[in-house]
Structure formats: structure tokens, C-alpha cells
């Protein structure tokens, strides 16, 4: 009891100056009527990156607890640098005891090496995030990557921390890629590169086709080679030598033959 009281007191101190938002109401499974909610509402507190005592430990996931992550109206998982992005974390409690969600946090890593941490995102805590047994609930998580982060593909790792019978657990609800884009930019650097490369290939293909057409047209315009017979050649030579001593000698020889 003393341990629980101390823990509640610490969380209360963390949430004194935090704004309050409404947490999505949990819905029970098939055993509970769909119109009945798990809880009416719960208060949400935003905690800075410097307060993450709950995340110092490395806990295992609880049996019977499943998680799912959805980017609402953002199937491309595109994140604008410096602007808030919302995702929904769903928990399904198939265990025998109620669980209490403590906090949700996430971090950004380089895609080729998870050991290279890019940014620890803001942690979000809950002071009343209970999910009864055989029930499910959805919790929003709002984060923003640094406005100085270069556009590109990064890995996002999201973790939810919760308690069951005062025993801490954690589950990774998302471990995948996100596309960080520059604020106000419609195309990322990779998209611009691909478009430019495609345009250059089309230009090269057009130049190659144009060269082939010109090469074929030159072949067709070449004049055919005409062979000139000896008779035609001799006639032209006779016309050119007409009236000369050569033609006169030829005429005399022909008369003698007669």
C-alpha cells in the first residue's frame, strides 16, 4: 500500500501543470453491450522529455494484452517536421485483471541502425487510463518531430507502459517507418529525385529515337548507283571527240574496210 501511495503521489506531481484532454472511451468486447463504455472519460497530461522515470526500466509485455496503432487520415504515415501528428493506440485486454495505462512514448531512429537514436519524442501520461478485463480501449498519442530534422525516411518506435496488479509492463505498439517531410513542401527530396531521373530518362529516350529516325532517312535519300555500259561510254566519248583527228582516222579505217 505504501508503494502504491508513493507512486500515485509522484504521478500527481507530474500532472499538476499539465493540460487536460479527453481520452477516448474504451468499449467492451462481445460480453458487454456496445453502447456501454469502459469509462466515461479520463484526463490526459503532456509531460516533457526530461521527465521519463516510468520509462527507465525495461519491462516485458503482459500476457493477453494486444496493441494496435493507427494513423488516422494518414495512411502514408507522413509526418511534417515541427508540426503535431496524431496516432491512435488501441489496447485489447484479454487477461483476467484490469490494466492501468501509465504513459505512451516514442522515439525516432535511423532506418539502417536502430542503435542510432535521432530524437526522443514527448511522453504522454494518463492519470486514469484503466482498461477492464475482456475490454478494449483507444488512447491518442500526439507527437512532433524536430523542425530541424531533415526530410526522409526514419523508423518510429512507440511504447505503451501499463500496470496490472501493481506490476509494470510495456508493449511496443509500433515499430516501423515514417516519412518526414518539410513544412510546406509537397514533395520530399526522394520524390523530386525520382521525378527528375524519370524526366532525364525520357529525354534520353527521345534523343535516341530522333537519332535513329535521322539515320534511316539519310539511307533512303542516297541516290542509287547507276552502272554505265561500255557502249554508252563510247558514245559519249565519240561526241566529245567529234571533229578531231581521232575521229577522222576512225572514219578512214572504216571506209577501207568496206
PDB file of C-alpha atoms in Angstrom:
ATOM      1  CA  UNK A   1       0.000   0.000   0.000  1.00  0.00           C
ATOM      2  CA  UNK A   2       2.846   2.407   0.771  1.00  0.00           C
ATOM      3  CA  UNK A   3       4.468   1.723  -2.607  1.00  0.00           C
ATOM      4  CA  UNK A   4       1.211   2.400  -4.399  1.00  0.00           C
ATOM      5  CA  UNK A   5       0.636   5.611  -2.460  1.00  0.00           C
ATOM      6  CA  UNK A   6       4.133   6.888  -3.308  1.00  0.00           C
ATOM      7  CA  UNK A   7       3.635   6.081  -6.981  1.00  0.00           C
ATOM      8  CA  UNK A   8       0.284   7.864  -7.088  1.00  0.00           C
ATOM      9  CA  UNK A   9       1.830  10.886  -5.350  1.00  0.00           C
ATOM     10  CA  UNK A  10       4.682  11.051  -7.913  1.00  0.00           C
ATOM     11  CA  UNK A  11       2.302  10.922 -10.854  1.00  0.00           C
ATOM     12  CA  UNK A  12       0.129  13.591  -9.231  1.00  0.00           C
ATOM     13  CA  UNK A  13       3.140  15.925  -9.017  1.00  0.00           C
ATOM     14  CA  UNK A  14       3.924  15.308 -12.682  1.00  0.00           C
ATOM     15  CA  UNK A  15       0.405  16.230 -13.723  1.00  0.00           C
ATOM     16  CA  UNK A  16      -0.057  19.442 -11.687  1.00  0.00           C
ATOM     17  CA  UNK A  17       0.821  21.839 -14.516  1.00  0.00           C
ATOM     18  CA  UNK A  18      -0.277  19.651 -17.415  1.00  0.00           C
ATOM     19  CA  UNK A  19      -3.296  20.464 -19.612  1.00  0.00           C
ATOM     20  CA  UNK A  20      -6.191  18.084 -19.674  1.00  0.00           C
ATOM     21  CA  UNK A  21      -7.646  16.440 -22.706  1.00  0.00           C
ATOM     22  CA  UNK A  22     -10.272  13.809 -23.100  1.00  0.00           C
ATOM     23  CA  UNK A  23      -9.171  10.259 -23.626  1.00  0.00           C
ATOM     24  CA  UNK A  24     -11.171   8.113 -25.986  1.00  0.00           C
ATOM     25  CA  UNK A  25     -13.629   5.921 -24.181  1.00  0.00           C
ATOM     26  CA  UNK A  26     -12.959   2.191 -24.130  1.00  0.00           C
ATOM     27  CA  UNK A  27     -15.511  -0.215 -25.460  1.00  0.00           C
ATOM     28  CA  UNK A  28     -16.066  -3.669 -24.013  1.00  0.00           C
ATOM     29  CA  UNK A  29     -15.828  -6.843 -26.032  1.00  0.00           C
ATOM     30  CA  UNK A  30     -18.718  -9.104 -27.034  1.00  0.00           C
ATOM     31  CA  UNK A  31     -19.636  -9.788 -23.405  1.00  0.00           C
ATOM     32  CA  UNK A  32     -20.517  -6.113 -22.825  1.00  0.00           C
ATOM     33  CA  UNK A  33     -23.160  -4.089 -24.693  1.00  0.00           C
ATOM     34  CA  UNK A  34     -21.716  -1.889 -27.465  1.00  0.00           C
ATOM     35  CA  UNK A  35     -23.432   1.214 -26.123  1.00  0.00           C
ATOM     36  CA  UNK A  36     -21.768   0.790 -22.748  1.00  0.00           C
ATOM     37  CA  UNK A  37     -18.312   2.352 -22.402  1.00  0.00           C
ATOM     38  CA  UNK A  38     -15.460   1.212 -20.285  1.00  0.00           C
ATOM     39  CA  UNK A  39     -15.173   4.595 -18.620  1.00  0.00           C
ATOM     40  CA  UNK A  40     -16.816   7.938 -19.093  1.00  0.00           C
ATOM     41  CA  UNK A  41     -13.650   9.992 -19.535  1.00  0.00           C
ATOM     42  CA  UNK A  42     -10.126  10.262 -18.343  1.00  0.00           C
ATOM     43  CA  UNK A  43      -7.644  13.115 -18.023  1.00  0.00           C
ATOM     44  CA  UNK A  44      -4.577  13.318 -20.194  1.00  0.00           C
ATOM     45  CA  UNK A  45      -1.349  15.095 -19.269  1.00  0.00           C
ATOM     46  CA  UNK A  46       1.519  16.085 -21.542  1.00  0.00           C
ATOM     47  CA  UNK A  47       4.904  15.581 -19.898  1.00  0.00           C
ATOM     48  CA  UNK A  48       8.196  16.969 -21.193  1.00  0.00           C
ATOM     49  CA  UNK A  49      11.056  14.836 -22.384  1.00  0.00           C
ATOM     50  CA  UNK A  50      13.031  15.488 -19.198  1.00  0.00           C
ATOM     51  CA  UNK A  51      10.520  13.553 -17.063  1.00  0.00           C
ATOM     52  CA  UNK A  52      10.560   9.887 -18.037  1.00  0.00           C
ATOM     53  CA  UNK A  53      11.127   7.994 -14.808  1.00  0.00           C
ATOM     54  CA  UNK A  54       8.472   5.468 -15.773  1.00  0.00           C
ATOM     55  CA  UNK A  55      10.442   4.547 -18.890  1.00  0.00           C
ATOM     56  CA  UNK A  56      13.801   3.881 -17.276  1.00  0.00           C
ATOM     57  CA  UNK A  57      13.012   0.194 -16.816  1.00  0.00           C
ATOM     58  CA  UNK A  58      12.729  -2.422 -19.495  1.00  0.00           C
ATOM     59  CA  UNK A  59       9.609  -4.475 -18.899  1.00  0.00           C
ATOM     60  CA  UNK A  60       8.038  -7.371 -20.745  1.00  0.00           C
ATOM     61  CA  UNK A  61       4.569  -7.289 -22.329  1.00  0.00           C
ATOM     62  CA  UNK A  62       1.730  -8.709 -20.262  1.00  0.00           C
ATOM     63  CA  UNK A  63       0.096 -11.925 -21.480  1.00  0.00           C
ATOM     64  CA  UNK A  64      -3.315 -11.435 -23.003  1.00  0.00           C
ATOM     65  CA  UNK A  65      -2.704  -7.775 -23.917  1.00  0.00           C
ATOM     66  CA  UNK A  66      -2.678  -6.892 -27.612  1.00  0.00           C
ATOM     67  CA  UNK A  67      -1.899  -3.494 -29.126  1.00  0.00           C
ATOM     68  CA  UNK A  68      -2.564  -1.852 -32.460  1.00  0.00           C
ATOM     69  CA  UNK A  69      -1.583   1.506 -33.947  1.00  0.00           C
ATOM     70  CA  UNK A  70      -3.489   3.611 -36.489  1.00  0.00           C
ATOM     71  CA  UNK A  71      -2.547   6.888 -38.170  1.00  0.00           C
ATOM     72  CA  UNK A  72      -5.988   8.477 -38.658  1.00  0.00           C
ATOM     73  CA  UNK A  73      -6.452  10.047 -42.091  1.00  0.00           C
ATOM     74  CA  UNK A  74      -2.743   9.498 -42.746  1.00  0.00           C
ATOM     75  CA  UNK A  75      -2.277   6.119 -44.379  1.00  0.00           C
ATOM     76  CA  UNK A  76       1.022   7.280 -45.909  1.00  0.00           C
ATOM     77  CA  UNK A  77       2.393   7.850 -42.375  1.00  0.00           C
ATOM     78  CA  UNK A  78       3.721  11.225 -43.450  1.00  0.00           C
ATOM     79  CA  UNK A  79       4.969  13.442 -40.628  1.00  0.00           C
ATOM     80  CA  UNK A  80       5.595  17.147 -41.138  1.00  0.00           C
ATOM     81  CA  UNK A  81       8.701  18.368 -39.311  1.00  0.00           C
ATOM     82  CA  UNK A  82       7.842  20.742 -36.471  1.00  0.00           C
ATOM     83  CA  UNK A  83       4.089  20.055 -36.628  1.00  0.00           C
ATOM     84  CA  UNK A  84       1.980  17.824 -34.389  1.00  0.00           C
ATOM     85  CA  UNK A  85       0.940  14.409 -35.630  1.00  0.00           C
ATOM     86  CA  UNK A  86      -1.687  12.215 -34.005  1.00  0.00           C
ATOM     87  CA  UNK A  87      -1.832   8.462 -33.878  1.00  0.00           C
ATOM     88  CA  UNK A  88      -4.241   6.162 -32.041  1.00  0.00           C
ATOM     89  CA  UNK A  89      -3.077   3.344 -29.805  1.00  0.00           C
ATOM     90  CA  UNK A  90      -5.560   0.546 -29.269  1.00  0.00           C
ATOM     91  CA  UNK A  91      -5.285  -1.910 -26.365  1.00  0.00           C
ATOM     92  CA  UNK A  92      -7.234  -5.131 -26.004  1.00  0.00           C
ATOM     93  CA  UNK A  93      -7.182  -6.707 -22.558  1.00  0.00           C
ATOM     94  CA  UNK A  94      -7.951 -10.420 -22.711  1.00  0.00           C
ATOM     95  CA  UNK A  95      -6.453 -11.008 -19.271  1.00  0.00           C
ATOM     96  CA  UNK A  96      -8.235 -11.687 -16.010  1.00  0.00           C
ATOM     97  CA  UNK A  97      -7.331  -8.396 -14.319  1.00  0.00           C
ATOM     98  CA  UNK A  98      -7.850  -4.771 -15.186  1.00  0.00           C
ATOM     99  CA  UNK A  99      -4.846  -2.864 -16.514  1.00  0.00           C
ATOM    100  CA  UNK A 100      -3.975   0.765 -15.911  1.00  0.00           C
ATOM    101  CA  UNK A 101      -2.248   2.672 -18.717  1.00  0.00           C
ATOM    102  CA  UNK A 102       0.551   4.829 -17.314  1.00  0.00           C
ATOM    103  CA  UNK A 103       2.117   6.525 -20.325  1.00  0.00           C
ATOM    104  CA  UNK A 104       2.869   6.400 -24.023  1.00  0.00           C
ATOM    105  CA  UNK A 105       6.165   7.479 -25.519  1.00  0.00           C
ATOM    106  CA  UNK A 106       8.035   7.099 -28.786  1.00  0.00           C
ATOM    107  CA  UNK A 107      11.436   7.684 -30.346  1.00  0.00           C
ATOM    108  CA  UNK A 108      12.841   8.259 -33.815  1.00  0.00           C
ATOM    109  CA  UNK A 109      15.769   6.199 -35.125  1.00  0.00           C
ATOM    110  CA  UNK A 110      17.787   5.906 -38.315  1.00  0.00           C
ATOM    111  CA  UNK A 111      16.307   3.182 -40.516  1.00  0.00           C
ATOM    112  CA  UNK A 112      19.576   1.355 -41.153  1.00  0.00           C
ATOM    113  CA  UNK A 113      20.631   1.226 -37.489  1.00  0.00           C
ATOM    114  CA  UNK A 114      18.187   1.321 -34.569  1.00  0.00           C
ATOM    115  CA  UNK A 115      21.039   1.969 -32.162  1.00  0.00           C
ATOM    116  CA  UNK A 116      21.412   5.451 -33.645  1.00  0.00           C
ATOM    117  CA  UNK A 117      18.792   7.491 -31.826  1.00  0.00           C
ATOM    118  CA  UNK A 118      17.622  10.609 -33.654  1.00  0.00           C
ATOM    119  CA  UNK A 119      15.098  12.028 -31.190  1.00  0.00           C
ATOM    120  CA  UNK A 120      13.178  11.094 -28.068  1.00  0.00           C
ATOM    121  CA  UNK A 121       9.619  12.311 -28.566  1.00  0.00           C
ATOM    122  CA  UNK A 122       7.427  13.849 -25.886  1.00  0.00           C
ATOM    123  CA  UNK A 123       5.990  11.372 -23.398  1.00  0.00           C
ATOM    124  CA  UNK A 124       2.275  11.425 -22.695  1.00  0.00           C
ATOM    125  CA  UNK A 125       0.943  10.188 -19.358  1.00  0.00           C
ATOM    126  CA  UNK A 126      -2.525   9.225 -18.171  1.00  0.00           C
ATOM    127  CA  UNK A 127      -3.859   9.585 -14.661  1.00  0.00           C
ATOM    128  CA  UNK A 128      -6.935   7.439 -15.250  1.00  0.00           C
ATOM    129  CA  UNK A 129      -6.421   5.077 -18.182  1.00  0.00           C
ATOM    130  CA  UNK A 130      -7.984   1.915 -16.844  1.00  0.00           C
ATOM    131  CA  UNK A 131      -8.946  -0.907 -19.219  1.00  0.00           C
ATOM    132  CA  UNK A 132     -11.047  -3.659 -17.527  1.00  0.00           C
ATOM    133  CA  UNK A 133     -10.639  -7.329 -18.321  1.00  0.00           C
ATOM    134  CA  UNK A 134     -12.225  -8.508 -21.579  1.00  0.00           C
ATOM    135  CA  UNK A 135     -12.395  -4.941 -22.837  1.00  0.00           C
ATOM    136  CA  UNK A 136     -10.602  -2.694 -25.288  1.00  0.00           C
ATOM    137  CA  UNK A 137      -9.796   0.998 -25.378  1.00  0.00           C
ATOM    138  CA  UNK A 138      -8.182   3.565 -27.642  1.00  0.00           C
ATOM    139  CA  UNK A 139      -5.747   6.236 -26.495  1.00  0.00           C
ATOM    140  CA  UNK A 140      -4.485   9.157 -28.628  1.00  0.00           C
ATOM    141  CA  UNK A 141      -0.815   9.992 -28.792  1.00  0.00           C
ATOM    142  CA  UNK A 142       0.242  13.379 -30.161  1.00  0.00           C
ATOM    143  CA  UNK A 143       3.895  13.976 -31.039  1.00  0.00           C
ATOM    144  CA  UNK A 144       6.035  16.294 -33.128  1.00  0.00           C
ATOM    145  CA  UNK A 145       9.461  15.635 -34.611  1.00  0.00           C
ATOM    146  CA  UNK A 146      12.036  18.410 -34.598  1.00  0.00           C
ATOM    147  CA  UNK A 147      11.565  21.123 -37.201  1.00  0.00           C
ATOM    148  CA  UNK A 148      15.296  20.853 -37.909  1.00  0.00           C
ATOM    149  CA  UNK A 149      15.035  17.168 -38.862  1.00  0.00           C
ATOM    150  CA  UNK A 150      15.958  16.636 -42.494  1.00  0.00           C
ATOM    151  CA  UNK A 151      13.203  15.186 -44.706  1.00  0.00           C
ATOM    152  CA  UNK A 152      13.488  11.478 -45.354  1.00  0.00           C
ATOM    153  CA  UNK A 153      12.539   8.035 -44.096  1.00  0.00           C
ATOM    154  CA  UNK A 154      13.001   7.234 -40.404  1.00  0.00           C
ATOM    155  CA  UNK A 155      11.949   4.497 -38.010  1.00  0.00           C
ATOM    156  CA  UNK A 156       9.411   5.251 -35.283  1.00  0.00           C
ATOM    157  CA  UNK A 157       9.278   3.059 -32.180  1.00  0.00           C
ATOM    158  CA  UNK A 158       6.241   3.577 -29.954  1.00  0.00           C
ATOM    159  CA  UNK A 159       5.809   2.020 -26.498  1.00  0.00           C
ATOM    160  CA  UNK A 160       2.877   1.977 -24.079  1.00  0.00           C
ATOM    161  CA  UNK A 161       3.520   1.476 -20.340  1.00  0.00           C
ATOM    162  CA  UNK A 162       0.844  -0.018 -18.100  1.00  0.00           C
ATOM    163  CA  UNK A 163       0.306  -1.827 -14.798  1.00  0.00           C
ATOM    164  CA  UNK A 164      -1.574  -4.993 -13.900  1.00  0.00           C
ATOM    165  CA  UNK A 165      -1.925  -5.727 -10.182  1.00  0.00           C
ATOM    166  CA  UNK A 166       0.807  -3.153  -9.471  1.00  0.00           C
ATOM    167  CA  UNK A 167       3.181  -4.996 -11.784  1.00  0.00           C
ATOM    168  CA  UNK A 168       4.679  -2.787 -14.567  1.00  0.00           C
ATOM    169  CA  UNK A 169       4.595  -3.928 -18.191  1.00  0.00           C
ATOM    170  CA  UNK A 170       5.311  -2.410 -21.552  1.00  0.00           C
ATOM    171  CA  UNK A 171       4.279  -3.223 -25.123  1.00  0.00           C
ATOM    172  CA  UNK A 172       5.597  -1.899 -28.410  1.00  0.00           C
ATOM    173  CA  UNK A 173       2.582  -0.771 -30.421  1.00  0.00           C
ATOM    174  CA  UNK A 174       4.513   0.431 -33.471  1.00  0.00           C
ATOM    175  CA  UNK A 175       7.933  -0.305 -34.907  1.00  0.00           C
ATOM    176  CA  UNK A 176       8.042   0.850 -38.494  1.00  0.00           C
ATOM    177  CA  UNK A 177       8.911   3.617 -40.892  1.00  0.00           C
ATOM    178  CA  UNK A 178       7.542   7.136 -41.201  1.00  0.00           C
ATOM    179  CA  UNK A 179       8.145   9.709 -43.916  1.00  0.00           C
ATOM    180  CA  UNK A 180       9.295  13.066 -42.557  1.00  0.00           C
ATOM    181  CA  UNK A 181       8.531  15.947 -44.914  1.00  0.00           C
ATOM    182  CA  UNK A 182       9.467  19.600 -44.757  1.00  0.00           C
ATOM    183  CA  UNK A 183       6.807  22.034 -43.648  1.00  0.00           C
ATOM    184  CA  UNK A 184       5.048  23.499 -46.663  1.00  0.00           C
ATOM    185  CA  UNK A 185       6.704  21.074 -49.066  1.00  0.00           C
ATOM    186  CA  UNK A 186       4.511  18.910 -51.259  1.00  0.00           C
ATOM    187  CA  UNK A 187       7.310  16.661 -52.421  1.00  0.00           C
ATOM    188  CA  UNK A 188      10.149  15.106 -50.490  1.00  0.00           C
ATOM    189  CA  UNK A 189      13.742  15.100 -51.693  1.00  0.00           C
ATOM    190  CA  UNK A 190      13.419  11.480 -52.767  1.00  0.00           C
ATOM    191  CA  UNK A 191      10.272  12.249 -54.766  1.00  0.00           C
ATOM    192  CA  UNK A 192      11.963  15.177 -56.523  1.00  0.00           C
ATOM    193  CA  UNK A 193      14.963  12.977 -57.349  1.00  0.00           C
ATOM    194  CA  UNK A 194      12.771  10.237 -58.797  1.00  0.00           C
ATOM    195  CA  UNK A 195      10.778  12.714 -60.890  1.00  0.00           C
ATOM    196  CA  UNK A 196      13.983  14.326 -62.203  1.00  0.00           C
ATOM    197  CA  UNK A 197      15.510  10.939 -63.011  1.00  0.00           C
ATOM    198  CA  UNK A 198      12.387   9.844 -64.864  1.00  0.00           C
ATOM    199  CA  UNK A 199      12.320  13.070 -66.892  1.00  0.00           C
ATOM    200  CA  UNK A 200      16.009  12.681 -67.816  1.00  0.00           C
ATOM    201  CA  UNK A 201      15.430   9.108 -68.988  1.00  0.00           C
ATOM    202  CA  UNK A 202      12.515  10.236 -71.149  1.00  0.00           C
ATOM    203  CA  UNK A 203      14.696  12.966 -72.727  1.00  0.00           C
ATOM    204  CA  UNK A 204      17.485  10.475 -73.471  1.00  0.00           C
ATOM    205  CA  UNK A 205      14.999   8.048 -74.988  1.00  0.00           C
ATOM    206  CA  UNK A 206      13.560  10.811 -77.187  1.00  0.00           C
ATOM    207  CA  UNK A 207      17.034  11.813 -78.393  1.00  0.00           C
ATOM    208  CA  UNK A 208      17.880   8.201 -79.226  1.00  0.00           C
ATOM    209  CA  UNK A 209      14.653   7.737 -81.216  1.00  0.00           C
ATOM    210  CA  UNK A 210      15.272  11.018 -83.068  1.00  0.00           C
ATOM    211  CA  UNK A 211      18.799   9.907 -83.980  1.00  0.00           C
ATOM    212  CA  UNK A 212      17.537   6.571 -85.301  1.00  0.00           C
ATOM    213  CA  UNK A 213      14.916   8.296 -87.461  1.00  0.00           C
ATOM    214  CA  UNK A 214      17.528  10.653 -88.939  1.00  0.00           C
ATOM    215  CA  UNK A 215      19.857   7.738 -89.649  1.00  0.00           C
ATOM    216  CA  UNK A 216      17.146   5.855 -91.545  1.00  0.00           C
ATOM    217  CA  UNK A 217      16.112   8.953 -93.511  1.00  0.00           C
ATOM    218  CA  UNK A 218      19.706   9.501 -94.677  1.00  0.00           C
ATOM    219  CA  UNK A 219      19.855   5.967 -96.024  1.00  0.00           C
ATOM    220  CA  UNK A 220      16.671   6.422 -98.031  1.00  0.00           C
ATOM    221  CA  UNK A 221      17.851   9.741 -99.541  1.00  0.00           C
ATOM    222  CA  UNK A 222      21.070   8.272-101.002  1.00  0.00           C
ATOM    223  CA  UNK A 223      20.951   8.120-104.884  1.00  0.00           C
ATOM    224  CA  UNK A 224      21.112   4.611-106.359  1.00  0.00           C
ATOM    225  CA  UNK A 225      24.352   3.694-108.139  1.00  0.00           C
ATOM    226  CA  UNK A 226      23.851   3.501-111.920  1.00  0.00           C
ATOM    227  CA  UNK A 227      26.181   1.308-113.952  1.00  0.00           C
ATOM    228  CA  UNK A 228      27.172   2.769-117.309  1.00  0.00           C
ATOM    229  CA  UNK A 229      27.834   0.321-120.099  1.00  0.00           C
ATOM    230  CA  UNK A 230      30.791   0.465-122.436  1.00  0.00           C
ATOM    231  CA  UNK A 231      28.533   1.396-125.321  1.00  0.00           C
ATOM    232  CA  UNK A 232      27.122   4.445-123.602  1.00  0.00           C
ATOM    233  CA  UNK A 233      30.568   5.437-122.502  1.00  0.00           C
ATOM    234  CA  UNK A 234      31.947   5.073-126.025  1.00  0.00           C
ATOM    235  CA  UNK A 235      29.102   7.133-127.481  1.00  0.00           C
ATOM    236  CA  UNK A 236      29.713   9.960-125.096  1.00  0.00           C
ATOM    237  CA  UNK A 237      33.414   9.839-125.877  1.00  0.00           C
ATOM    238  CA  UNK A 238      32.693   9.926-129.625  1.00  0.00           C
ATOM    239  CA  UNK A 239      30.551  13.003-129.217  1.00  0.00           C
ATOM    240  CA  UNK A 240      33.280  14.672-127.207  1.00  0.00           C
ATOM    241  CA  UNK A 241      35.992  13.768-129.840  1.00  0.00           C
ATOM    242  CA  UNK A 242      33.830  14.585-132.849  1.00  0.00           C
ATOM    243  CA  UNK A 243      35.716  16.659-135.456  1.00  0.00           C
ATOM    244  CA  UNK A 244      39.143  15.789-134.138  1.00  0.00           C
ATOM    245  CA  UNK A 245      41.937  13.887-135.880  1.00  0.00           C
ATOM    246  CA  UNK A 246      40.998  10.839-133.861  1.00  0.00           C
ATOM    247  CA  UNK A 247      37.509  10.664-135.375  1.00  0.00           C
ATOM    248  CA  UNK A 248      38.822  11.297-138.854  1.00  0.00           C
ATOM    249  CA  UNK A 249      41.263   8.412-138.589  1.00  0.00           C
ATOM    250  CA  UNK A 250      38.445   6.189-137.408  1.00  0.00           C
ATOM    251  CA  UNK A 251      36.320   7.167-140.437  1.00  0.00           C
ATOM    252  CA  UNK A 252      39.172   6.385-142.876  1.00  0.00           C
ATOM    253  CA  UNK A 253      39.751   2.972-141.358  1.00  0.00           C
ATOM    254  CA  UNK A 254      36.085   2.148-141.611  1.00  0.00           C
ATOM    255  CA  UNK A 255      35.975   3.138-145.324  1.00  0.00           C
ATOM    256  CA  UNK A 256      38.995   0.956-146.106  1.00  0.00           C
ATOM    257  CA  UNK A 257      37.271  -2.000-144.536  1.00  0.00           C
ATOM    258  CA  UNK A 258      34.319  -1.530-146.810  1.00  0.00           C
TER     259      UNK A 258
END
